[in-house]
Short mmCIF file of C-alpha atoms and ligand atoms in Angstrom, two decimals:
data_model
loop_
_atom_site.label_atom_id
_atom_site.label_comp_id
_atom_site.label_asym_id
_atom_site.label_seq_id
_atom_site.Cartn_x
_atom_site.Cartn_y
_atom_site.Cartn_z
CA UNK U 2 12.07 -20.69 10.44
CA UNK U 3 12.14 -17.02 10.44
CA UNK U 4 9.28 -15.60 7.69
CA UNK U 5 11.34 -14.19 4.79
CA UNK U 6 9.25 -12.79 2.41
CA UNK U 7 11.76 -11.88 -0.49
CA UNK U 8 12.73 -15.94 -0.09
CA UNK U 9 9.00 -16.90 -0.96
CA UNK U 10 8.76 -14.25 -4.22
CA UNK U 11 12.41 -15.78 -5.38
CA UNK U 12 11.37 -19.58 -4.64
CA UNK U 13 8.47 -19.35 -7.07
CA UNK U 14 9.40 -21.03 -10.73
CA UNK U 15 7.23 -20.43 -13.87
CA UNK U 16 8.26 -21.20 -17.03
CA UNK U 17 6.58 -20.11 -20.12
CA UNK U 18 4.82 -21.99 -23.36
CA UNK U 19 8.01 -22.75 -25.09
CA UNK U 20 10.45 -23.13 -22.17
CA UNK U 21 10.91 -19.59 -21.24
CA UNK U 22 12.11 -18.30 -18.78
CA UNK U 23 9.07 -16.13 -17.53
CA UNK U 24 5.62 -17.11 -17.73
CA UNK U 25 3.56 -16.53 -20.97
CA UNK U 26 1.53 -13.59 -20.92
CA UNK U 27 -2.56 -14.85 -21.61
CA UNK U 28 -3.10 -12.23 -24.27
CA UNK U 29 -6.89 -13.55 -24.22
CA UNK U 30 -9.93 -11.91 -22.83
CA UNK U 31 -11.72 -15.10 -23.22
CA UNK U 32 -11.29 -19.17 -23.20
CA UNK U 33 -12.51 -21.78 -25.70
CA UNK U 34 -14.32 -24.87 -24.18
CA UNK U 35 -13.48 -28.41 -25.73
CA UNK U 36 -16.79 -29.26 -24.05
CA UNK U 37 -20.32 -27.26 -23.06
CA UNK U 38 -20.31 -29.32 -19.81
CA UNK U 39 -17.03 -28.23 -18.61
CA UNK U 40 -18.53 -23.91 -19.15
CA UNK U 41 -21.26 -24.55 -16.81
CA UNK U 42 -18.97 -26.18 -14.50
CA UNK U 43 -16.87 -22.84 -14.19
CA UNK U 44 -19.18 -20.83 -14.13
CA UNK U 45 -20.28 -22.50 -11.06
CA UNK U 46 -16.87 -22.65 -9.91
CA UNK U 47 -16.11 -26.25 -9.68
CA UNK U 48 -13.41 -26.66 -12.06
CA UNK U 49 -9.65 -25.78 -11.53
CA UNK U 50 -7.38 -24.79 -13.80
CA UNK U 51 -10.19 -23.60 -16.53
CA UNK U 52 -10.45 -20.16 -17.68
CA UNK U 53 -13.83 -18.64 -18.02
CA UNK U 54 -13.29 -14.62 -19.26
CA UNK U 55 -10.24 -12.39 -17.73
CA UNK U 56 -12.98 -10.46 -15.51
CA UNK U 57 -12.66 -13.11 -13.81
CA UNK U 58 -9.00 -14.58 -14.01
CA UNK U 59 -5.96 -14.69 -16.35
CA UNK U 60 -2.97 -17.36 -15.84
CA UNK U 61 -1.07 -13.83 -16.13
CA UNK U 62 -2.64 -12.61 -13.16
CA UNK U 63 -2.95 -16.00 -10.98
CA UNK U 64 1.09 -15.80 -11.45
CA UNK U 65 1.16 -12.36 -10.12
CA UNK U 66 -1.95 -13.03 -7.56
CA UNK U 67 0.62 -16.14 -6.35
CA UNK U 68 3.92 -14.10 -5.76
CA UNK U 69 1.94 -11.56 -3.73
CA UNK U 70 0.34 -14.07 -1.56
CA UNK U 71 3.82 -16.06 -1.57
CA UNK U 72 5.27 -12.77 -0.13
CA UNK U 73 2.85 -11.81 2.69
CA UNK U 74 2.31 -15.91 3.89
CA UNK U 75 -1.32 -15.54 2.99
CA UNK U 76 -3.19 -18.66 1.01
CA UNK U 77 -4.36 -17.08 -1.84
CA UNK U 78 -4.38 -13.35 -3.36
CA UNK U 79 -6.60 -11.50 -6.33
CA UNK U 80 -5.30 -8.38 -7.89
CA UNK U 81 -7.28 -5.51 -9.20
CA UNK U 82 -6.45 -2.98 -11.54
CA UNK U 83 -5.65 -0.31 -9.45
CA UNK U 84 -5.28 0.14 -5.00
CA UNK U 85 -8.70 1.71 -4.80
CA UNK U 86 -10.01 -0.93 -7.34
CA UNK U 87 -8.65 -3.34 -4.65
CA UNK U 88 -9.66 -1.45 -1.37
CA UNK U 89 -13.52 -0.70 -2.69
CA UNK U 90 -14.72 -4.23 -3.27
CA UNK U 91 -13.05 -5.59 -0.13
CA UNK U 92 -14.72 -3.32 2.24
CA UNK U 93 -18.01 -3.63 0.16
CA UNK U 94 -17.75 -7.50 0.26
CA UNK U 95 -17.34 -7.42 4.12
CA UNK U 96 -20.29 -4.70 4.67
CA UNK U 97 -23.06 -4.31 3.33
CA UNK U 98 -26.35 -1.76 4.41
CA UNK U 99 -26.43 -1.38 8.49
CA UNK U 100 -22.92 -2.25 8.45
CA UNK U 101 -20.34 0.21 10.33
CA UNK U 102 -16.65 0.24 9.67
CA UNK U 103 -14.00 1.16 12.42
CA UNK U 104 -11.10 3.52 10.40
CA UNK U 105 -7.64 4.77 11.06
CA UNK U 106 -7.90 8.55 10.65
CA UNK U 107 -4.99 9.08 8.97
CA UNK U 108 -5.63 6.78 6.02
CA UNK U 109 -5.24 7.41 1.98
CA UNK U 110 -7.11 10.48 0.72
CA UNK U 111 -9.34 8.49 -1.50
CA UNK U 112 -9.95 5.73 0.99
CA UNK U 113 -10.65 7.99 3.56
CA UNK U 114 -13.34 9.88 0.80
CA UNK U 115 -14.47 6.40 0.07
CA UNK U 116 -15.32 5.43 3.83
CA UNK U 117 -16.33 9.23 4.49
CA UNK U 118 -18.38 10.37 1.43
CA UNK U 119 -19.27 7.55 -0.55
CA UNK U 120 -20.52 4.34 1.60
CA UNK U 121 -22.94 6.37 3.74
CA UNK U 122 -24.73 6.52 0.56
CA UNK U 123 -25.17 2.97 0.88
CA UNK U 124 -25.94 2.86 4.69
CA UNK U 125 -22.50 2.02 5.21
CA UNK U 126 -20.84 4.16 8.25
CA UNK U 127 -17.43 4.15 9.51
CA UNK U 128 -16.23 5.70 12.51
CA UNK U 129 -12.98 7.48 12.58
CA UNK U 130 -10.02 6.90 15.20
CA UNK U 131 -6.54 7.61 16.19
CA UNK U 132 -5.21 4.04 15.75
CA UNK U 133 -2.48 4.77 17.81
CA UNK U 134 -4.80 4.62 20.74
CA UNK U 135 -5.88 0.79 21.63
CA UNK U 136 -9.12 2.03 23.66
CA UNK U 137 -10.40 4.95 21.16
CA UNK U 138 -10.39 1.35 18.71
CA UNK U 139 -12.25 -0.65 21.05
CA UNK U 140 -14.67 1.93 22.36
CA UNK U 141 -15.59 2.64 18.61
CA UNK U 142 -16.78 -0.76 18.08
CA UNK U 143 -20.30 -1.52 18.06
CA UNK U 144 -22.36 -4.18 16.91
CA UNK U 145 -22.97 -3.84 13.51
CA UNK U 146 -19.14 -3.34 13.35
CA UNK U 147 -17.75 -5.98 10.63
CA UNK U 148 -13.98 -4.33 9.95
CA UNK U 149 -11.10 -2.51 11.81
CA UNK U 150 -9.25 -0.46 8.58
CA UNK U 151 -5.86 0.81 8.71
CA UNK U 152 -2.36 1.11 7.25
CA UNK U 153 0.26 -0.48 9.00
CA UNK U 154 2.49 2.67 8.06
CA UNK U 155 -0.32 5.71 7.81
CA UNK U 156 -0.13 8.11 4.94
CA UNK U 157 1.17 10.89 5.11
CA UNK U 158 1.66 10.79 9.10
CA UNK U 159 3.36 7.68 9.25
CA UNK U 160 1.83 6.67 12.11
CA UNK U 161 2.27 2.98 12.81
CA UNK U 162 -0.29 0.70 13.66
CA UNK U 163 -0.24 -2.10 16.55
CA UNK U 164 -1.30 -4.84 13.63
CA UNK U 165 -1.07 -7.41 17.12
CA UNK U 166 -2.78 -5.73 19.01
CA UNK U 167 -5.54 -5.14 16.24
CA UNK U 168 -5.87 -8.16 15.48
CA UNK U 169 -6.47 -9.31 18.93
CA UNK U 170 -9.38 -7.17 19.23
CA UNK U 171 -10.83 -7.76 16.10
CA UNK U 172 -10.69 -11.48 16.65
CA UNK U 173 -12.71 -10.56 20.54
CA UNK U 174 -15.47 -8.92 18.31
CA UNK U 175 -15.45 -11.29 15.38
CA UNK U 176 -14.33 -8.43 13.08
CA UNK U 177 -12.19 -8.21 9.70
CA UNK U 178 -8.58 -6.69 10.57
CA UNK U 179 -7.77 -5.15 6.98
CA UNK U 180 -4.26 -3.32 6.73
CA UNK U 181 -3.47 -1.70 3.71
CA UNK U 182 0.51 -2.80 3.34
CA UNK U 183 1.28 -0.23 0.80
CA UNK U 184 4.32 2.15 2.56
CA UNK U 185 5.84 -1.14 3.44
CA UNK U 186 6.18 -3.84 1.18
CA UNK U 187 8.94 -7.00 2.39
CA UNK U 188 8.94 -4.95 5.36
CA UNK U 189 6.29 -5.07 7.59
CA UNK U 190 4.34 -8.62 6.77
CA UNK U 191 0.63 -8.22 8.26
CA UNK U 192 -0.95 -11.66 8.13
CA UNK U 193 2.03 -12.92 10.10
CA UNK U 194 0.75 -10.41 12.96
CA UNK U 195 -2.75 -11.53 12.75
CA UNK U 196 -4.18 -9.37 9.92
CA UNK U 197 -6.97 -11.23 8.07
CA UNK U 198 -6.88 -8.89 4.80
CA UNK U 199 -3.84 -7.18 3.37
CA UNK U 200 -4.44 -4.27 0.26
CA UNK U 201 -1.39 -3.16 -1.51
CA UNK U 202 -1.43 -0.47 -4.12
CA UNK U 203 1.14 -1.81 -6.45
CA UNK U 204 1.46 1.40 -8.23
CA UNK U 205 3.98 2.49 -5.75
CA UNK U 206 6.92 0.39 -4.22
CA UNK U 207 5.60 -3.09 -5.67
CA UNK U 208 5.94 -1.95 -9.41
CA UNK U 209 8.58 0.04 -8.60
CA UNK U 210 8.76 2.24 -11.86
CA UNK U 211 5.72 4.96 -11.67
CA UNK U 212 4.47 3.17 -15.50
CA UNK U 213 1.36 1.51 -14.27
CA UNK U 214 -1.47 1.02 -12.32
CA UNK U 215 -2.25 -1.97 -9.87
CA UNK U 216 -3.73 -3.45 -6.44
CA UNK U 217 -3.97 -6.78 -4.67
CA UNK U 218 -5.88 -8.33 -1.94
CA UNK U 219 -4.23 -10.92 -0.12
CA UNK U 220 -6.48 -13.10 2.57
CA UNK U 221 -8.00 -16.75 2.74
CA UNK U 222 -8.59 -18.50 -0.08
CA UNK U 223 -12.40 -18.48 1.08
CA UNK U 224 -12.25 -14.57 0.99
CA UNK U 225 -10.90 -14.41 -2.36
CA UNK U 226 -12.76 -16.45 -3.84
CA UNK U 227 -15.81 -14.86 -2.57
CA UNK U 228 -14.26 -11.62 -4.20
CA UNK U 229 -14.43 -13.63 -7.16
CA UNK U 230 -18.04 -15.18 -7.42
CA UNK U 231 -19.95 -14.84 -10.55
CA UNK U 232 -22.86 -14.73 -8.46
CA UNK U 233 -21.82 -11.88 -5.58
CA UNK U 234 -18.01 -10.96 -5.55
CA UNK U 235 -17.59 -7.33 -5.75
CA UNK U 236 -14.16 -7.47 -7.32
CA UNK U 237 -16.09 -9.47 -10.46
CA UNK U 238 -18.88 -7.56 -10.44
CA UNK U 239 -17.53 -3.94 -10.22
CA UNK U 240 -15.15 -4.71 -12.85
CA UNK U 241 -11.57 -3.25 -11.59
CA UNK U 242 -10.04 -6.06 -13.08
CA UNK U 243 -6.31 -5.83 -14.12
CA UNK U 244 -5.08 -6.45 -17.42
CA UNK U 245 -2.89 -9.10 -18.52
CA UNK U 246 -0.02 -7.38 -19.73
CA UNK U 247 0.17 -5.31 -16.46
CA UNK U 248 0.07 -7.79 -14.15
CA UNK U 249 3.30 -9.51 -16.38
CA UNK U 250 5.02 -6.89 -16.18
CA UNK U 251 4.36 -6.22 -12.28
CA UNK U 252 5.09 -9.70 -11.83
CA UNK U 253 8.77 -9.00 -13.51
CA UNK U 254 9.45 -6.01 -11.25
CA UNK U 255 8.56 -7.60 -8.38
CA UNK U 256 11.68 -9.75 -8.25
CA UNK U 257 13.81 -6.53 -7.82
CA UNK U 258 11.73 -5.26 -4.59
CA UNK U 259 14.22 -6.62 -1.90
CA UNK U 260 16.69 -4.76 -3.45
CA UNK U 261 14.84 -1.40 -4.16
CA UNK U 262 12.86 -1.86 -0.59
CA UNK U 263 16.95 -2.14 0.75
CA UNK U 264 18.15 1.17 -1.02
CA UNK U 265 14.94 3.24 -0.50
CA UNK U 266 14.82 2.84 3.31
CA UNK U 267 19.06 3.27 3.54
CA UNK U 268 18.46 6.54 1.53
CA UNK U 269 15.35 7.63 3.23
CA UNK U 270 17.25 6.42 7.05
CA UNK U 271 20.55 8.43 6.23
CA UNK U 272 18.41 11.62 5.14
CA UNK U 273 16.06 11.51 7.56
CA UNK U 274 19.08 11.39 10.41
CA UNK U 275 20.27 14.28 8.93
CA UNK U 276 17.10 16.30 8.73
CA UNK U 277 16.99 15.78 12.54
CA UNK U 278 19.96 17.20 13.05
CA UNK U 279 19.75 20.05 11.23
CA UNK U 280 17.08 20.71 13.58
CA UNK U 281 13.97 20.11 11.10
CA UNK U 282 11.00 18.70 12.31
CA UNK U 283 11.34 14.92 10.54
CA UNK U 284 8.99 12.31 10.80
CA UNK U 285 10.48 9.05 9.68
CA UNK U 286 9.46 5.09 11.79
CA UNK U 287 13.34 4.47 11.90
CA UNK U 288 14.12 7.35 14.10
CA UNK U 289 14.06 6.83 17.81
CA UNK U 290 12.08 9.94 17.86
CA UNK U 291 9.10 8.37 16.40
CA UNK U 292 6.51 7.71 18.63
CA UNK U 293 6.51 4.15 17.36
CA UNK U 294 10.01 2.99 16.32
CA UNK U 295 10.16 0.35 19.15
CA UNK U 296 6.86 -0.96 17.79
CA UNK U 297 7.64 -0.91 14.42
CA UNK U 298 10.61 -2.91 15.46
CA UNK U 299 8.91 -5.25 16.86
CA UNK U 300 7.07 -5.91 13.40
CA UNK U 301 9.77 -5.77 11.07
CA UNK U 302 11.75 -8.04 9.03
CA UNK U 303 14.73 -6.29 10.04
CA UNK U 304 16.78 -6.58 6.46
CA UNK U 305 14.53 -4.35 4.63
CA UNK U 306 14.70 -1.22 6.97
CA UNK U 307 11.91 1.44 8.32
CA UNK U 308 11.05 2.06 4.45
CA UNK U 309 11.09 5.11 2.05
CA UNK U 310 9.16 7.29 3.28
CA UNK U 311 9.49 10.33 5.56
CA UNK U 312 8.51 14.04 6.37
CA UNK U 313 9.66 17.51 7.21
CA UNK U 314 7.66 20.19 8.36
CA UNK U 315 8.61 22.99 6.25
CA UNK U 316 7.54 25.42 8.65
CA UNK U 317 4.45 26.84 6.33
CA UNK U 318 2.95 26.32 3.09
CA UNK U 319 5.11 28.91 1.24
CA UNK U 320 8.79 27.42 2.73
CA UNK U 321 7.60 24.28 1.06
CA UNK U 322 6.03 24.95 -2.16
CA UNK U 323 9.38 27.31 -2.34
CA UNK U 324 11.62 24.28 -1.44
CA UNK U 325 9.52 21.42 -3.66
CA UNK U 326 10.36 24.12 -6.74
CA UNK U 327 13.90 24.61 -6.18
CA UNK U 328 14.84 20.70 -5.31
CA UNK U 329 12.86 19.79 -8.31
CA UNK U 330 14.68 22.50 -10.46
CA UNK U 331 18.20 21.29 -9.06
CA UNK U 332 16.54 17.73 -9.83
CA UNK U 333 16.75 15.78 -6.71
CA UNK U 334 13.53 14.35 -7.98
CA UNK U 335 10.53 15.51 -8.92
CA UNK U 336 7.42 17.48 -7.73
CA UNK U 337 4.17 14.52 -7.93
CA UNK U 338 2.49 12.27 -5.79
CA UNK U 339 2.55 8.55 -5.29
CA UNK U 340 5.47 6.76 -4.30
CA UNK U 341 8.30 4.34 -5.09
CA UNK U 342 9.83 5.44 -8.07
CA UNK U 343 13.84 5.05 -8.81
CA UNK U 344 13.93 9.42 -8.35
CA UNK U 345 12.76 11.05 -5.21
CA UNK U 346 8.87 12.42 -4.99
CA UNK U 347 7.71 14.84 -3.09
CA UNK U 348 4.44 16.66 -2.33
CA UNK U 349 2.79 18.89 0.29
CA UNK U 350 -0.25 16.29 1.50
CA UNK U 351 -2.63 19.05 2.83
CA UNK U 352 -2.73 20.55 -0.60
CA UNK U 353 -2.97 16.95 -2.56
CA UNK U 354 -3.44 13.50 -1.76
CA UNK U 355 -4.93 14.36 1.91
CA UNK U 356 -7.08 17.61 0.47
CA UNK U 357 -10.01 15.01 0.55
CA UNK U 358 -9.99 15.62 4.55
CA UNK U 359 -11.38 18.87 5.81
CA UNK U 360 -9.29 21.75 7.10
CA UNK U 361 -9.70 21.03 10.94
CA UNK U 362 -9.38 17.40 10.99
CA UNK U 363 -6.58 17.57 9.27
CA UNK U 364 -4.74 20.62 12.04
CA UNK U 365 -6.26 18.05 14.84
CA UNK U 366 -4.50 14.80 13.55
CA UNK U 367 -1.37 16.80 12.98
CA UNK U 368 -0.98 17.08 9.36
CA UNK U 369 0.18 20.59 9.27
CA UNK U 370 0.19 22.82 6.34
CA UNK U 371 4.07 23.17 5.72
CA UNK U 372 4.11 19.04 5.55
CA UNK U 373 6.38 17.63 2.82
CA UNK U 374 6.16 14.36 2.06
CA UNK U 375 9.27 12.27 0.36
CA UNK U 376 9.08 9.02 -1.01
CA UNK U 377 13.14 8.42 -1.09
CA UNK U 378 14.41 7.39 -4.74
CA UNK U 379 16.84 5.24 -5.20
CA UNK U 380 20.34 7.74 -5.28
CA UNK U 381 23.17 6.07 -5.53
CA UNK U 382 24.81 8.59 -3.94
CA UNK U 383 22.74 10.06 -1.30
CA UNK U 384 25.52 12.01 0.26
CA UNK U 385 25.85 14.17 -2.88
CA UNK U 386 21.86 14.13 -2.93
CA UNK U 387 21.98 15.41 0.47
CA UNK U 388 23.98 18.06 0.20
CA UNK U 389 21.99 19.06 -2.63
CA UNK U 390 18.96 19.32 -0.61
CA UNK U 391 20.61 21.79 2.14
CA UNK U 392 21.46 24.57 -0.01
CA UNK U 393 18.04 24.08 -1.34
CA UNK U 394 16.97 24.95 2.03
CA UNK U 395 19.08 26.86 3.34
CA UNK U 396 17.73 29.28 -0.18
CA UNK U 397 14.10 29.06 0.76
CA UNK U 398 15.09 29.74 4.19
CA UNK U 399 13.61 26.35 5.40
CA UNK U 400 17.32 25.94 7.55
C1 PLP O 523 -1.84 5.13 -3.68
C2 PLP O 523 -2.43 4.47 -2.50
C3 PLP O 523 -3.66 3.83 -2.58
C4 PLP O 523 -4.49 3.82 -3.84
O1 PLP O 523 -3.86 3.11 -4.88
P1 PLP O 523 -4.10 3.43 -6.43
O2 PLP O 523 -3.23 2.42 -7.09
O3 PLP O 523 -3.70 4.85 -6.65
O4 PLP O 523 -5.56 3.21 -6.68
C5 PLP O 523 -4.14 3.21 -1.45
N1 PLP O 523 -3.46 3.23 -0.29
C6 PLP O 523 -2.27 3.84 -0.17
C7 PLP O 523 -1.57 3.82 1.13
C8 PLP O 523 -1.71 4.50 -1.27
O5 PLP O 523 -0.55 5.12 -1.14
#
């Protein structure tokens, strides 16, 4: 049977204290024992189904934990209070001091700073690669390598990675494949192509609505449960623990994402055709441009599209601080970061989320000054939204 994950999120039945219709939210940070016996046992892990103290776990979040393991086919899932509060403990679970880390180079700003600036301070060092290129991956490998890291769609380059291919080679050296899914929920479904660890930030797509905060690692239920451990789980012991309330009201918004995953990448695939045509240098996985749209098609689950994202070259810095002014004053959407939200966002990576990666790496990976990245809102009417856009730039003088 073909793996559908928007079936598996809208298969799931909860029903709350008093019959309702969505779970009950644990409003508790901690749990009453009927016995002392039975608090020793969970704190040594060996009882089911018993809370200890929502560090740990909430029912709230083992509902949401379950939906986003239900929706990338992996066994078991833990979510965090934020991406980064999901990426960190992963990677410091897996490595520890001596360890070395093999990295996409065109990664998340902070997860690039994280690998780049912050682990070498604990003897953890990562080697950085174009993960385009099979070969640069293997011949960075050494062997106190313990994970390949990437994104299967990068940010901002969109660069796609192999996650077959990667996952072949990191089973040859006995390494952790860890993709971070975040540019493409429903869409592209990693452990079903051999990645061992999926991250999603559910700030963007996954919530949907730009009001909260979230992340989630997805993996064997030995791996997150070892994130876990009172004893030595980083996502216990560094605290990045998401709150109850959040992770209820993630877990509501999540049963829209097939829908909102559908419009986005419709919106984002007629714009990004047109963009093309006008001539503009466009970056977007469902063009046959891209250097990887006959991979990416290979990974997809075809009814949820190539995704929202996508970028023009503005031609210089100026063009598209110029353009992001006047489309946000004619209010196509709105001039931020992040991603997903029901208007379009845009910003200019090399001045924002990528500023964490120096000048010259960033002109040899590509990411050129007059970048602009969209996340695609949700438009109704993206004809109208298009047309919008061109006299935008045909006033900054980007067309
Ligand atoms: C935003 C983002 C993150 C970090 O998530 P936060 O929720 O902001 O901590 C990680 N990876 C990608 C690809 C992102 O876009």
């Amino acid at each position: 049977m073909k793996f559908n994950p928007a079936n598996n999120i809208q298969d799931l039945q909860y029903f709350g204290e008093f019959g309702g219709v969505n779970p009950s939210i644990s409003d508790s940070s901690t749990y009453t024992f009927i016995s002392a016996k039975t608090m020793l046992d969970t704190f040594e892990g060996n009882t089911d189904g018993c809370y200890l103290y929502s560090r740990h776990s909430t029912p709230s979040n083992l509902y949401l934990g379950e939906a986003l393991a239900a929706m990338e086919g992996a066994e078991a899932a833990n979510v965090a209070s934020s991406g980064m509060g999901a990426i960190t403990p992963t990677i410091l679970q897996i490595c520890g001091h001596g360890d070395h880390v093999v990295s996409s180079r065109t990664i998340y700003g902070g997860t690039y700073a994280f690998l780049k600036n912050f682990t070498p301070r604990m003897g953890i060092e990562t080697t950085f690669v174009d993960i385009t290129k099979l070969n640069a991956v293997e011949a960075a490998i050494t062997p106190t390598t313990k994970i390949i890291y990437c994104e299967s769609v990068s940010n901002p380059l969109l660069e796609v990675a192999d996650i077959k291919a990667l996952s072949v080679l990191a089973k040859k050296y006995n390494l952790k494949l860890i993709v971070d899914n975040t540019f493409s929920p429903l869409s592209i479904s990693p452990v079903q192509l051999g990645a061992d660890i999926v991250i999603h930030s559910l700030t963007k797509f996954i919530n949907g609505s730009s009001d909260s905060m979230g992340g989630v690692v997805c993996g064997t239920s030995e791996f997150v449960n070892s994130l876990k451990s009172v004893i030595d789980g980083a996502s216990m012991l560094l605290g990045a623990s998401m709150d109850s309330l959040r992770s209820s009201s993630i877990l509501k918004n999540m049963r829209t994402l097939h829908i909102r995953i559908k419009q986005h990448s419709m919106n984002a695939a007629f714009l990004a055709n047109k963009f093309e045509k006008e001539g503009l240098k466009t970056i977007y996985p469902g063009l046959e441009s891209h250097p990887s749209h006959a991979l990416f098609k290979t990974m997809m689950n075809v009814d949820y599209g190539f995704g929202g994202m996508l970028t023009v070259d503005a031609g210089s810095l100026e063009k598209a601080n110029a353009l992001m002014e006047v489309m946000q004053e004619k209010n196509i959407g709105y001039l931020a970061v992040s991603l997903g939200f029901y208007k379009t966002l845009f910003s200019a990576p090399g001045t924002s989320t990528s500023s964490e990666i120096p000048e010259d790496e960033r002109k040899e990976m590509g990411l050129s000054e007059g970048l602009i990245r969209f996340s695609i809102g949700l438009d109704n009417d993206i004809e109208r939204t298009y047309k919008i856009m061109k006299t935008c730039m045909l006033e900054v003088g980007v067309l």
